[in-house]
CSV table of C-alpha atoms in Angstrom, one decimal:
chain,number,residue,atom,x,y,z
U,1,MET,CA,191.8,102.8,102.8
U,2,PRO,CA,192.7,106.1,103.2
U,3,LEU,CA,190.5,108.8,101.7
U,4,THR,CA,193.0,110.9,100.0
U,5,VAL,CA,195.1,108.1,98.3
U,6,GLY,CA,194.2,107.9,94.7
U,7,GLY,CA,196.3,106.6,91.9
U,8,ASP,CA,197.7,103.2,90.3
U,9,LEU,CA,197.1,100.5,93.1
U,10,THR,CA,198.6,97.0,93.0
U,11,VAL,CA,196.5,94.6,94.7
U,12,ARG,CA,197.9,91.4,95.6
U,13,THR,CA,196.6,88.1,97.3
U,14,SER,CA,197.8,84.9,99.2
U,15,SER,CA,196.0,81.9,100.5
U,16,ASP,CA,197.3,78.2,101.0
U,17,LEU,CA,196.6,76.2,97.9
U,18,GLY,CA,197.6,73.0,99.2
U,19,GLY,CA,199.6,72.1,96.0
U,20,LEU,CA,197.1,73.6,93.6
U,21,GLY,CA,199.2,76.1,92.7
U,22,GLY,CA,201.2,79.1,94.3
U,23,GLY,CA,200.5,80.7,97.3
U,24,GLN,CA,201.0,84.4,96.3
U,25,GLY,CA,198.9,85.7,93.7
U,26,LEU,CA,199.4,87.6,91.0
U,27,PRO,CA,199.6,91.2,91.1
U,28,VAL,CA,196.5,92.8,89.8
U,29,ALA,CA,196.4,96.6,89.2
U,30,HIS,CA,194.1,99.0,89.5
U,31,ALA,CA,193.7,102.7,88.6
U,32,TRP,CA,192.0,104.1,91.9
U,33,SER,CA,190.8,107.6,91.7
U,34,SER,CA,190.0,108.9,95.1
U,35,HIS,CA,188.4,112.3,94.9
U,36,GLY,CA,189.4,112.5,98.6
U,37,LEU,CA,186.8,114.6,101.2
U,38,ALA,CA,185.6,116.5,98.5
U,39,PRO,CA,182.2,114.6,97.8
U,40,LEU,CA,181.6,114.2,101.3
U,41,LEU,CA,180.8,117.9,101.8
U,42,PRO,CA,177.9,119.1,99.9
U,43,PRO,CA,175.2,117.7,102.5
U,44,TRP,CA,177.2,119.5,105.3
U,45,LEU,CA,177.7,122.7,103.3
U,46,VAL,CA,174.3,123.0,102.7
U,47,LEU,CA,173.5,122.1,106.3
U,48,LEU,CA,175.7,125.2,107.4
U,49,ALA,CA,174.1,127.4,104.4
U,50,LEU,CA,170.8,126.9,106.4
U,51,PHE,CA,172.2,129.0,109.1
U,52,ILE,CA,171.8,132.0,107.4
U,53,LEU,CA,168.3,131.8,107.5
U,54,LYS,CA,166.9,134.1,110.0
U,55,PRO,CA,165.1,131.4,111.8
U,56,ASN,CA,168.6,129.8,112.4
U,57,ARG,CA,170.0,132.8,113.4
U,58,ARG,CA,170.6,132.1,116.9
U,59,ALA,CA,172.5,129.9,119.1
U,60,ALA,CA,170.2,127.5,119.8
U,61,ALA,CA,169.9,126.3,116.3
U,62,TRP,CA,173.4,125.2,116.5
U,63,LEU,CA,172.1,122.5,118.7
U,64,ILE,CA,171.3,120.4,115.7
U,65,TRP,CA,174.8,119.0,115.3
U,66,LEU,CA,174.1,117.1,118.4
U,67,PRO,CA,171.6,114.7,117.0
U,68,LEU,CA,174.2,114.7,114.3
U,69,ALA,CA,177.0,113.6,115.9
U,70,ILE,CA,176.2,109.9,115.8
U,71,PRO,CA,175.9,109.7,111.7
U,72,ILE,CA,179.0,111.7,111.6
U,73,ALA,CA,180.8,109.3,114.0
U,74,LEU,CA,179.6,106.7,111.6
U,75,VAL,CA,181.2,108.1,108.5
U,76,ALA,CA,184.5,108.9,110.2
U,77,ALA,CA,184.7,105.2,111.9
U,78,PRO,CA,182.1,102.6,110.4
U,79,LEU,CA,181.2,100.0,112.9
U,80,PRO,CA,183.6,97.1,113.7
U,81,GLY,CA,182.6,94.1,112.4
U,82,MET,CA,180.0,95.2,109.6
U,83,PRO,CA,180.7,93.5,106.4
U,84,SER,CA,181.7,95.9,103.7
U,85,GLU,CA,178.8,94.9,101.5
U,86,THR,CA,176.6,96.6,104.5
U,87,ASN,CA,178.2,99.9,104.0
U,88,PHE,CA,175.1,101.5,101.9
U,89,LEU,CA,172.9,100.6,105.0
U,90,THR,CA,175.2,103.0,106.9
U,91,ASP,CA,175.0,105.4,104.0
U,92,ALA,CA,170.9,105.4,104.2
U,93,VAL,CA,170.9,105.9,107.6
U,94,VAL,CA,173.8,108.9,107.7
U,95,ALA,CA,171.6,110.4,104.7
U,96,LEU,CA,168.3,110.1,106.8
U,97,ALA,CA,170.0,111.6,109.5
U,98,VAL,CA,171.3,114.8,107.3
U,99,ALA,CA,167.8,114.9,105.9
U,100,LEU,CA,165.7,115.3,109.4
U,101,ALA,CA,168.3,118.1,110.2
U,102,GLY,CA,167.3,119.6,107.3
U,103,VAL,CA,163.8,119.4,108.1
U,104,TRP,CA,164.5,120.9,111.5
U,105,LEU,CA,166.5,123.8,110.5
U,106,LEU,CA,163.8,124.2,107.6
U,107,SER,CA,160.7,123.7,110.2
U,108,ASP,CA,159.6,127.5,110.1
U,109,TYR,CA,159.1,127.3,106.1
U,110,VAL,CA,157.9,123.5,106.5
U,111,ALA,CA,155.1,123.8,108.7
U,112,ARG,CA,152.0,125.0,107.3
U,113,ARG,CA,148.5,126.1,108.1
U,114,HIS,CA,147.1,122.8,106.3
U,115,ARG,CA,148.5,119.4,107.7
U,116,PHE,CA,148.4,118.1,104.2
U,117,PHE,CA,150.8,120.8,103.0
U,118,THR,CA,153.3,120.1,105.9
U,119,PHE,CA,153.4,116.5,105.1
U,120,LEU,CA,154.0,117.1,101.4
U,121,LEU,CA,156.8,119.8,102.3
U,122,VAL,CA,158.4,117.4,104.7
U,123,LEU,CA,158.6,114.7,101.7
U,124,LEU,CA,160.2,116.9,100.0
U,125,VAL,CA,162.9,118.4,102.3
U,126,LEU,CA,163.7,114.7,103.3
U,127,ALA,CA,163.6,113.7,100.0
U,128,PHE,CA,166.3,116.4,98.7
U,129,PHE,CA,168.3,115.9,101.9
U,130,SER,CA,168.8,112.3,101.9
U,131,ALA,CA,169.4,112.3,97.8
U,132,LEU,CA,172.0,114.9,98.8
U,133,GLY,CA,173.5,112.7,102.0
U,134,PHE,CA,173.2,109.5,100.1
U,135,GLY,CA,174.7,110.6,96.8
U,136,SER,CA,177.7,111.8,98.8
U,137,GLN,CA,178.3,109.1,100.6
U,138,GLN,CA,178.1,106.9,97.3
U,139,GLY,CA,180.9,109.1,95.8
U,140,TRP,CA,178.4,110.2,93.3
U,141,SER,CA,178.9,107.1,91.4
U,142,VAL,CA,175.9,104.5,90.9
U,143,SER,CA,176.5,100.7,91.8
U,144,MET,CA,174.1,97.7,92.8
U,145,GLU,CA,174.6,98.9,96.6
U,146,THR,CA,173.7,102.5,95.5
U,147,ILE,CA,170.5,101.2,94.1
U,148,GLN,CA,169.5,98.9,96.7
U,149,GLY,CA,170.3,101.3,99.6
U,150,GLY,CA,168.4,104.2,97.4
U,151,ILE,CA,165.5,102.0,96.9
U,152,LEU,CA,165.4,101.8,100.7
U,153,LEU,CA,166.0,105.1,101.7
U,154,ALA,CA,163.4,106.5,99.3
U,155,TRP,CA,160.9,104.0,101.1
U,156,GLY,CA,162.3,105.2,104.7
U,157,VAL,CA,161.9,108.9,103.5
U,158,VAL,CA,158.0,108.1,102.6
U,159,VAL,CA,158.0,106.1,105.9
U,160,THR,CA,159.4,108.8,107.8
U,161,ALA,CA,157.2,111.6,106.6
U,162,LEU,CA,154.0,109.6,106.7
U,163,SER,CA,154.8,108.7,110.2
U,164,VAL,CA,155.5,112.3,111.4
U,165,LEU,CA,152.0,112.9,109.7
U,166,LEU,CA,150.0,110.2,111.6
U,167,THR,CA,151.8,110.8,115.1
U,168,GLY,CA,150.5,114.6,114.5
U,169,LEU,CA,147.1,113.1,113.8
U,170,THR,CA,146.9,110.7,116.8
U,171,CYS,CA,148.0,113.3,119.2
U,172,ARG,CA,145.2,115.2,118.8
U,173,GLY,CA,146.7,118.6,118.5
U,174,ARG,CA,148.4,118.3,121.9
U,175,TYR,CA,152.3,117.9,122.3
U,176,ARG,CA,153.2,115.6,124.9
U,177,PRO,CA,157.2,114.3,124.4
U,178,PHE,CA,156.5,111.0,125.6
U,179,GLY,CA,153.4,110.5,124.0
U,180,THR,CA,155.3,111.6,120.8
U,181,TYR,CA,157.9,109.2,121.3
U,182,ALA,CA,155.4,106.3,121.8
U,183,TRP,CA,153.1,107.1,119.0
U,184,LEU,CA,156.2,107.3,116.1
U,185,ALA,CA,157.9,104.1,117.8
U,186,LEU,CA,154.1,102.7,117.0
U,187,TRP,CA,153.3,104.2,113.6
U,188,LEU,CA,157.1,103.7,112.1
U,189,PRO,CA,156.6,99.7,111.9
U,190,VAL,CA,153.0,99.9,111.1
U,191,VAL,CA,153.7,101.9,108.0
U,192,TRP,CA,157.0,100.3,107.0
U,193,ILE,CA,155.1,97.0,107.1
U,194,VAL,CA,151.7,98.7,104.7
U,195,MET,CA,154.7,100.1,102.7
U,196,GLY,CA,156.4,96.8,102.2
U,197,LEU,CA,153.3,94.9,101.1
U,198,PRO,CA,153.5,96.2,97.6
U,199,LEU,CA,157.3,95.0,97.7
U,200,PHE,CA,156.8,91.7,99.5
U,201,TRP,CA,153.9,90.9,96.8
U,202,TYR,CA,156.1,91.6,94.0
U,203,ILE,CA,158.8,89.8,95.1
U,204,THR,CA,157.0,86.6,95.9
U,205,ALA,CA,154.3,86.8,93.5
U,206,LYS,CA,155.9,88.5,90.5
U,207,MET,CA,159.0,87.2,90.7
U,208,GLY,CA,158.9,84.1,92.3
U,209,GLY,CA,161.0,84.9,95.5
U,210,ARG,CA,161.0,82.6,98.7
U,211,ILE,CA,160.2,84.8,101.4
U,212,THR,CA,158.1,84.0,104.3
U,213,TRP,CA,155.4,86.7,106.4
U,214,GLY,CA,157.5,86.3,109.3
U,215,GLN,CA,160.9,86.9,107.2
U,216,PHE,CA,159.2,90.0,106.1
U,217,VAL,CA,157.9,91.4,109.1
U,218,GLY,CA,161.0,91.0,111.1
U,219,PHE,CA,162.8,92.8,108.1
U,220,ALA,CA,160.2,95.7,108.3
U,221,LEU,CA,160.5,95.9,112.1
U,222,ALA,CA,164.4,95.8,112.1
U,223,VAL,CA,164.1,98.7,109.6
U,224,ALA,CA,161.6,100.3,111.6
U,225,VAL,CA,163.7,100.4,115.0
U,226,VAL,CA,166.9,101.7,112.7
U,227,ASN,CA,164.3,104.3,111.3
U,228,PHE,CA,163.0,105.3,115.0
U,229,ALA,CA,166.8,105.5,116.7
U,230,THR,CA,167.9,107.7,113.5
U,231,LEU,CA,164.8,109.6,114.5
U,232,LEU,CA,165.1,109.8,118.2
U,233,PRO,CA,167.9,112.1,118.8
U,234,PHE,CA,166.2,114.3,117.0
U,235,LEU,CA,163.0,114.3,119.1
U,236,ILE,CA,165.1,114.2,122.4
U,237,LEU,CA,166.7,117.4,120.9
U,238,ALA,CA,162.9,118.8,120.7
U,239,SER,CA,162.4,117.8,123.9
U,240,ALA,CA,165.4,119.3,125.3
U,241,SER,CA,165.7,122.5,123.5
U,242,PRO,CA,162.9,125.1,123.5
U,243,CYS,CA,163.9,126.4,120.0
U,244,TYR,CA,163.6,123.1,118.6
U,245,ARG,CA,160.4,121.9,120.6
U,246,GLU,CA,158.4,124.8,119.0
U,247,ARG,CA,159.5,123.6,115.7
U,248,LEU,CA,158.3,120.0,116.1
U,249,LYS,CA,155.2,121.1,117.3
U,250,GLY,CA,154.9,122.8,114.5
U,251,LEU,CA,155.6,119.8,112.3
U,252,LEU,CA,153.2,118.0,114.3
U,253,HIS,CA,150.4,120.6,114.4
U,254,THR,CA,150.3,119.9,118.1
U,255,LYS,CA,150.3,122.3,121.3
U,256,SER,CA,151.7,122.2,124.5
U,257,LYS,CA,149.4,120.7,127.0
U,258,THR,CA,149.1,123.5,129.2
U,259,PRO,CA,147.9,123.2,133.1
U,260,VAL,CA,144.1,124.2,133.3
U,261,PRO,CA,144.0,128.0,135.1
U,262,ILE,CA,142.8,127.9,138.9
U,263,THR,CA,140.0,130.6,138.6
U,264,PRO,CA,138.6,132.4,141.9
U,265,LEU,CA,135.7,130.9,143.2
U,266,PRO,CA,132.8,133.4,143.0
U,267,ALA,CA,131.8,136.0,145.4
U,268,ALA,CA,128.7,134.0,146.7
U,269,THR,CA,130.1,131.2,147.0
U,270,LEU,CA,132.8,132.2,149.1
U,271,LYS,CA,130.1,134.2,151.0
U,272,THR,CA,128.5,131.3,151.6
U,273,ILE,CA,131.3,129.2,153.0
U,274,ILE,CA,132.1,132.0,155.2
U,275,ASP,CA,129.1,132.2,156.7
H,1,MET,CA,168.8,59.1,91.3
H,2,LEU,CA,165.1,59.3,89.7
H,3,ASN,CA,162.9,62.7,90.2
H,4,GLN,CA,159.4,62.3,92.0
H,5,SER,CA,157.6,61.6,88.9
H,6,GLY,CA,160.0,58.6,87.9
H,7,SER,CA,161.4,60.2,84.8
H,8,PHE,CA,165.1,61.0,84.2
H,9,GLU,CA,164.1,64.7,83.5
H,10,ASN,CA,166.2,67.0,86.1
H,11,SER,CA,167.8,63.8,87.4
H,12,ARG,CA,171.2,62.8,88.3
H,13,LEU,CA,173.4,60.1,87.9
H,14,LEU,CA,175.7,59.1,90.5
H,15,LEU,CA,179.2,58.0,89.3
H,16,ARG,CA,181.9,56.8,91.8
H,17,PRO,CA,184.2,54.1,92.7
H,18,TRP,CA,182.3,50.6,93.9
H,19,GLU,CA,184.3,50.8,97.2
H,20,LYS,CA,182.6,54.3,98.1
H,21,ARG,CA,179.3,53.0,97.2
H,22,ASN,CA,177.9,53.5,100.9
H,23,GLN,CA,179.5,56.9,101.5
H,24,PRO,CA,176.9,59.7,101.8
H,25,PHE,CA,177.1,62.2,99.3
H,26,ASN,CA,176.0,65.8,98.6
H,27,ILE,CA,175.3,67.0,94.9
H,28,ASN,CA,176.4,70.6,95.6
H,29,ASP,CA,179.3,69.6,97.2
H,30,GLY,CA,181.7,70.2,94.2
H,31,SER,CA,182.8,66.4,94.2
H,32,LEU,CA,181.1,66.1,90.8
H,33,ALA,CA,180.3,62.7,92.2
H,34,SER,CA,176.8,63.2,90.9
H,35,VAL,CA,176.4,64.5,87.3
H,36,ARG,CA,173.3,65.7,85.1
H,37,PHE,CA,171.4,62.8,83.7
H,38,SER,CA,171.8,62.1,79.9
H,39,PRO,CA,170.7,58.8,78.0
H,40,ASN,CA,174.2,58.9,76.3
H,41,ILE,CA,177.2,59.1,78.3
H,42,PHE,CA,180.7,58.6,77.4
H,43,LEU,CA,182.7,57.4,80.9
H,44,ASN,CA,186.4,56.8,80.7
H,45,GLY,CA,187.0,55.8,77.1
H,46,HIS,CA,183.2,54.0,76.4
H,47,ALA,CA,180.3,55.3,75.1
H,48,TYR,CA,176.9,53.9,76.8
H,49,GLN,CA,173.0,54.1,75.8
H,50,LEU,CA,171.3,54.2,79.2
H,51,GLU,CA,167.5,52.7,79.2
H,52,TRP,CA,165.4,52.1,81.8
H,53,VAL,CA,164.1,48.2,82.2
H,54,SER,CA,162.3,46.0,84.8
H,55,ARG,CA,163.5,42.8,86.2
H,56,SER,CA,162.0,40.4,88.3
H,57,GLN,CA,164.0,40.1,91.6
H,58,ASN,CA,162.1,37.7,94.1
H,59,GLY,CA,159.2,37.8,92.4
H,60,ALA,CA,158.6,41.5,92.4
H,61,PRO,CA,159.4,43.5,89.3
H,62,ARG,CA,162.4,46.1,90.1
H,63,PRO,CA,163.8,49.2,88.0
H,64,VAL,CA,167.2,48.8,86.4
H,65,LEU,CA,169.0,51.2,84.8
H,66,LYS,CA,170.8,49.2,81.7
H,67,PHE,CA,174.1,50.5,80.0
H,68,THR,CA,174.3,49.3,76.5
H,69,GLU,CA,177.6,50.1,74.8
H,70,GLN,CA,177.7,51.7,71.7
H,71,SER,CA,180.3,52.4,68.9
H,72,VAL,CA,180.9,56.2,68.0
H,73,PRO,CA,183.1,57.8,66.2
H,74,LEU,CA,185.9,59.3,68.5
H,75,GLY,CA,188.3,62.5,68.0
H,76,ASP,CA,191.0,64.0,70.0
H,77,LEU,CA,190.5,66.5,72.9
H,78,LYS,CA,193.9,67.7,74.2
H,79,LEU,CA,193.5,69.2,77.5
H,80,THR,CA,196.5,71.6,78.8
H,81,GLY,CA,195.7,72.1,82.5
H,82,GLN,CA,196.7,69.8,85.2
H,83,PHE,CA,195.3,68.2,88.3
H,84,ILE,CA,192.0,67.0,86.6
H,85,ARG,CA,190.4,64.5,88.7
H,86,ARG,CA,187.3,64.4,86.7
H,87,LEU,CA,186.0,66.6,83.8
H,88,VAL,CA,182.4,66.8,82.6
H,89,LEU,CA,181.7,67.9,79.5
H,90,ALA,CA,178.0,68.6,78.3
H,91,GLY,CA,176.8,68.4,74.6
H,92,HIS,CA,176.0,66.6,71.8
H,93,PRO,CA,175.9,63.9,71.0
H,94,TYR,CA,177.4,62.3,74.6
H,95,ARG,CA,177.8,63.8,78.0
H,96,VAL,CA,181.6,63.0,78.4
H,97,ILE,CA,182.8,62.0,82.1
H,98,LEU,CA,186.6,61.7,82.5
H,99,ASP,CA,188.1,60.5,85.5
H,100,GLN,CA,192.1,61.6,85.6
H,101,PRO,CA,192.4,62.0,82.1
H,102,GLY,CA,195.8,62.4,80.1
H,103,ALA,CA,196.9,65.5,78.3
H,104,VAL,CA,195.1,64.0,75.0
H,105,VAL,CA,192.0,61.9,75.4
H,106,ARG,CA,189.7,60.6,73.1
H,107,ILE,CA,186.0,61.0,73.0
H,108,PRO,CA,182.9,60.9,70.8
H,109,GLN,CA,183.1,63.7,67.8
H,110,GLY,CA,180.3,66.4,68.8
H,111,SER,CA,180.1,70.0,70.5
H,112,TYR,CA,180.8,70.3,73.8
H,113,ASN,CA,180.1,73.1,76.5
H,114,GLU,CA,179.8,74.1,79.8
H,115,PRO,CA,183.1,72.0,81.5
H,116,GLU,CA,182.5,71.0,85.0
H,117,ILE,CA,186.0,70.2,86.5
H,118,LEU,CA,187.2,68.7,89.8
H,119,LEU,CA,190.6,69.1,90.7
H,120,GLU,CA,192.8,67.4,93.1
H,121,LYS,CA,196.5,67.6,94.2
H,122,ASN,CA,198.1,65.9,97.5
H,123,GLY,CA,194.4,65.6,99.2
H,124,ALA,CA,193.4,69.5,98.0
H,125,THR,CA,190.4,69.7,95.7
H,126,ALA,CA,189.0,72.5,94.1
H,127,PHE,CA,186.2,72.4,91.7
H,128,CYS,CA,184.7,74.8,88.6
H,129,THR,CA,180.8,74.4,87.6
H,130,ALA,CA,179.4,76.2,85.1
H,131,ASP,CA,176.7,78.2,87.1
H,132,VAL,CA,179.5,79.0,89.7
H,133,SER,CA,182.2,80.4,87.6
H,134,GLN,CA,179.9,81.4,84.9
H,135,PHE,CA,182.3,79.7,82.7
H,136,ASP,CA,180.8,78.8,79.4
H,137,ARG,CA,183.8,77.5,76.7
H,138,SER,CA,182.6,75.7,73.7
H,139,ILE,CA,184.6,73.3,71.6
H,140,THR,CA,184.3,70.8,68.8
H,141,VAL,CA,185.5,67.5,68.6
H,142,SER,CA,185.9,66.2,65.1
H,143,ASP,CA,188.3,63.6,63.6
H,144,LYS,CA,190.6,66.5,61.5
H,145,SER,CA,192.3,68.4,64.6
H,146,PRO,CA,192.4,67.9,68.1
H,147,ALA,CA,190.3,70.1,69.9
H,148,VAL,CA,192.1,72.1,72.9
H,149,LEU,CA,190.4,72.6,76.2
H,150,THR,CA,192.4,74.9,78.5
H,151,VAL,CA,191.0,74.1,81.6
H,152,GLY,CA,192.5,73.0,85.2
H,153,GLY,CA,195.4,73.8,87.3
H,154,PRO,CA,197.8,75.3,88.6
H,155,LEU,CA,195.6,77.5,90.2
H,156,THR,CA,196.3,81.1,91.0
H,157,ASN,CA,195.0,83.4,93.7
H,158,SER,CA,193.5,86.7,92.2
H,159,VAL,CA,191.3,89.3,92.7
H,160,ILE,CA,188.7,92.0,91.4
H,161,ALA,CA,189.0,95.3,92.2
H,162,THR,CA,185.6,97.3,91.6
H,163,PRO,CA,185.0,100.8,93.1
H,164,GLN,CA,181.6,100.8,94.9
H,165,GLY,CA,180.7,104.2,96.2
H,166,ARG,CA,183.8,105.8,97.9
H,167,ASP,CA,185.1,102.3,98.7
H,168,LEU,CA,187.3,99.8,96.3
H,169,ARG,CA,185.4,96.5,96.7
H,170,LEU,CA,187.9,93.5,96.6
H,171,ASP,CA,186.5,89.8,95.5
H,172,TYR,CA,188.6,86.9,95.8
H,173,ARG,CA,189.1,84.7,92.8
H,174,LEU,CA,191.0,81.3,92.3
H,175,LEU,CA,191.3,81.3,89.1
H,176,GLY,CA,192.5,78.2,86.5
H,177,ALA,CA,194.4,77.8,83.4
H,178,ASP,CA,192.0,79.5,81.4
H,179,GLY,CA,190.9,82.2,83.9
H,180,GLU,CA,188.0,80.0,84.8
H,181,SER,CA,187.1,80.4,88.9
H,182,TYR,CA,187.3,77.5,91.2
H,183,GLN,CA,186.1,77.1,94.8
H,184,ARG,CA,187.9,75.3,97.0
H,185,ASN,CA,185.7,72.0,98.3
H,186,VAL,CA,187.0,72.3,101.7
H,187,GLN,CA,187.8,75.8,102.9
H,188,ASP,CA,190.1,76.3,106.1
H,189,ARG,CA,187.9,79.3,107.5
H,190,SER,CA,190.2,79.9,110.2
H,191,HIS,CA,192.9,80.9,107.4
H,192,PRO,CA,191.1,83.1,104.7
H,193,PRO,CA,193.1,84.5,101.8
H,194,THR,CA,194.2,87.6,102.6
H,195,PHE,CA,195.4,90.8,100.6
H,196,ALA,CA,197.8,93.7,100.6
H,197,VAL,CA,197.3,97.1,98.5
H,198,TYR,CA,200.4,98.5,97.5
H,199,GLU,CA,200.9,102.5,96.3
H,200,GLY,CA,204.0,101.9,94.1
H,201,ALA,CA,206.0,100.1,96.8
H,202,LYS,CA,204.3,101.3,99.8
H,203,LYS,CA,201.8,99.1,101.5
H,204,ILE,CA,199.0,101.1,102.3
H,205,ALA,CA,196.5,98.5,103.3
H,206,SER,CA,195.6,94.7,104.1
H,207,GLY,CA,193.5,92.2,105.4
H,208,THR,CA,191.6,89.2,105.0
H,209,PHE,CA,188.6,88.3,102.7
H,210,GLU,CA,185.6,87.9,104.4
H,211,PHE,CA,183.6,84.4,103.5
H,212,GLY,CA,180.2,84.9,101.9
């Protein structure tokens, strides 16, 4: 339905009932109050406002819109064939992408001398922007899907922040693009599984749910893949743009792997060789 | 159908025409061929007490379900819906099972609730069970005035529209005479129910419902 439509709507259903009733259903009225595009704007306006900050007053900073192109496309045109019940998952992915853009734009302020404080600030910024993004996607209303998506997103925010922290630790202070990708691809599923264990225990032991280990691990891996796919465009941007590379290095507490400088041989040795 | 411990608790009773005795059945297919077991059942005008007895057959004891007809005071129940093929009423003192009941039936006096209904017309069937429709209607049958139960056909296509985030969620409903919710026993998935949304006289959206 067009986003701008609002007012008194009438919904009619029809189905062949084979003699049990009429095919045409009775009209059902619904007062649909659409807020148009306005509820969708806050996260994007806040991201735009971040360009006022001094570290972002450069052309390269605007490259952040490139990794955001995919989530923007998802907002404009949802994936065909996806059931409407899964819209909240798309909303969660978009919200996480917005939050990552927030971290990338604020990284000069988020990266602190101590790794733990960097982790806390990354977590804080991710939480703020993902809440802003998800709330706007959900039209600032609460439904069962909002709660389900919100819980999943909250987990995703913590997992992402922890995975970035662990990737920085395992890179041992050296920045290697593909090494960073690989470590993140490893840590995301591991952290998703570990973080999901309490929930798995609660559902199976406390609520009597029937989830097998295989289903739990499969779900955690699937979510980790989506999480990594959301993060990957931002990592590629960091690899391609020196501006964002420095920011990622700051977040990971890593330095570039520089070649060992070639020093001239000592004079005595050189003399020996000539002799 | 006894449970594994050999008692009638949580067991079901299969009640269908003798000529269909060898056909496979499924307790969840909505046919209402099986009903939740009760030691007191009222089946098509007759009240029975059910008990478990052991009879010798070819020298070996075999369990047999014995139906002993009872005499009970009856009251009138008026059914206002149409196309009812089977109606099952839970309650006290009897579990009532009525096949193709008329507009007024006589059943044991008592209190009943959770009606389960199977409708049939020209080969098309639909069912309503208490757990599916969350339809809990209580009635009291006495000798004074007829109790009225409004269930059955004709059925009506309907929809529940619920705002969900920035979307408007549409849930298809197949409603009976009193708004109780039915499901088709056999649904042609190649022709799902369709919907159209109008703003005034202008159609602004349309589509088909997704199963599931």
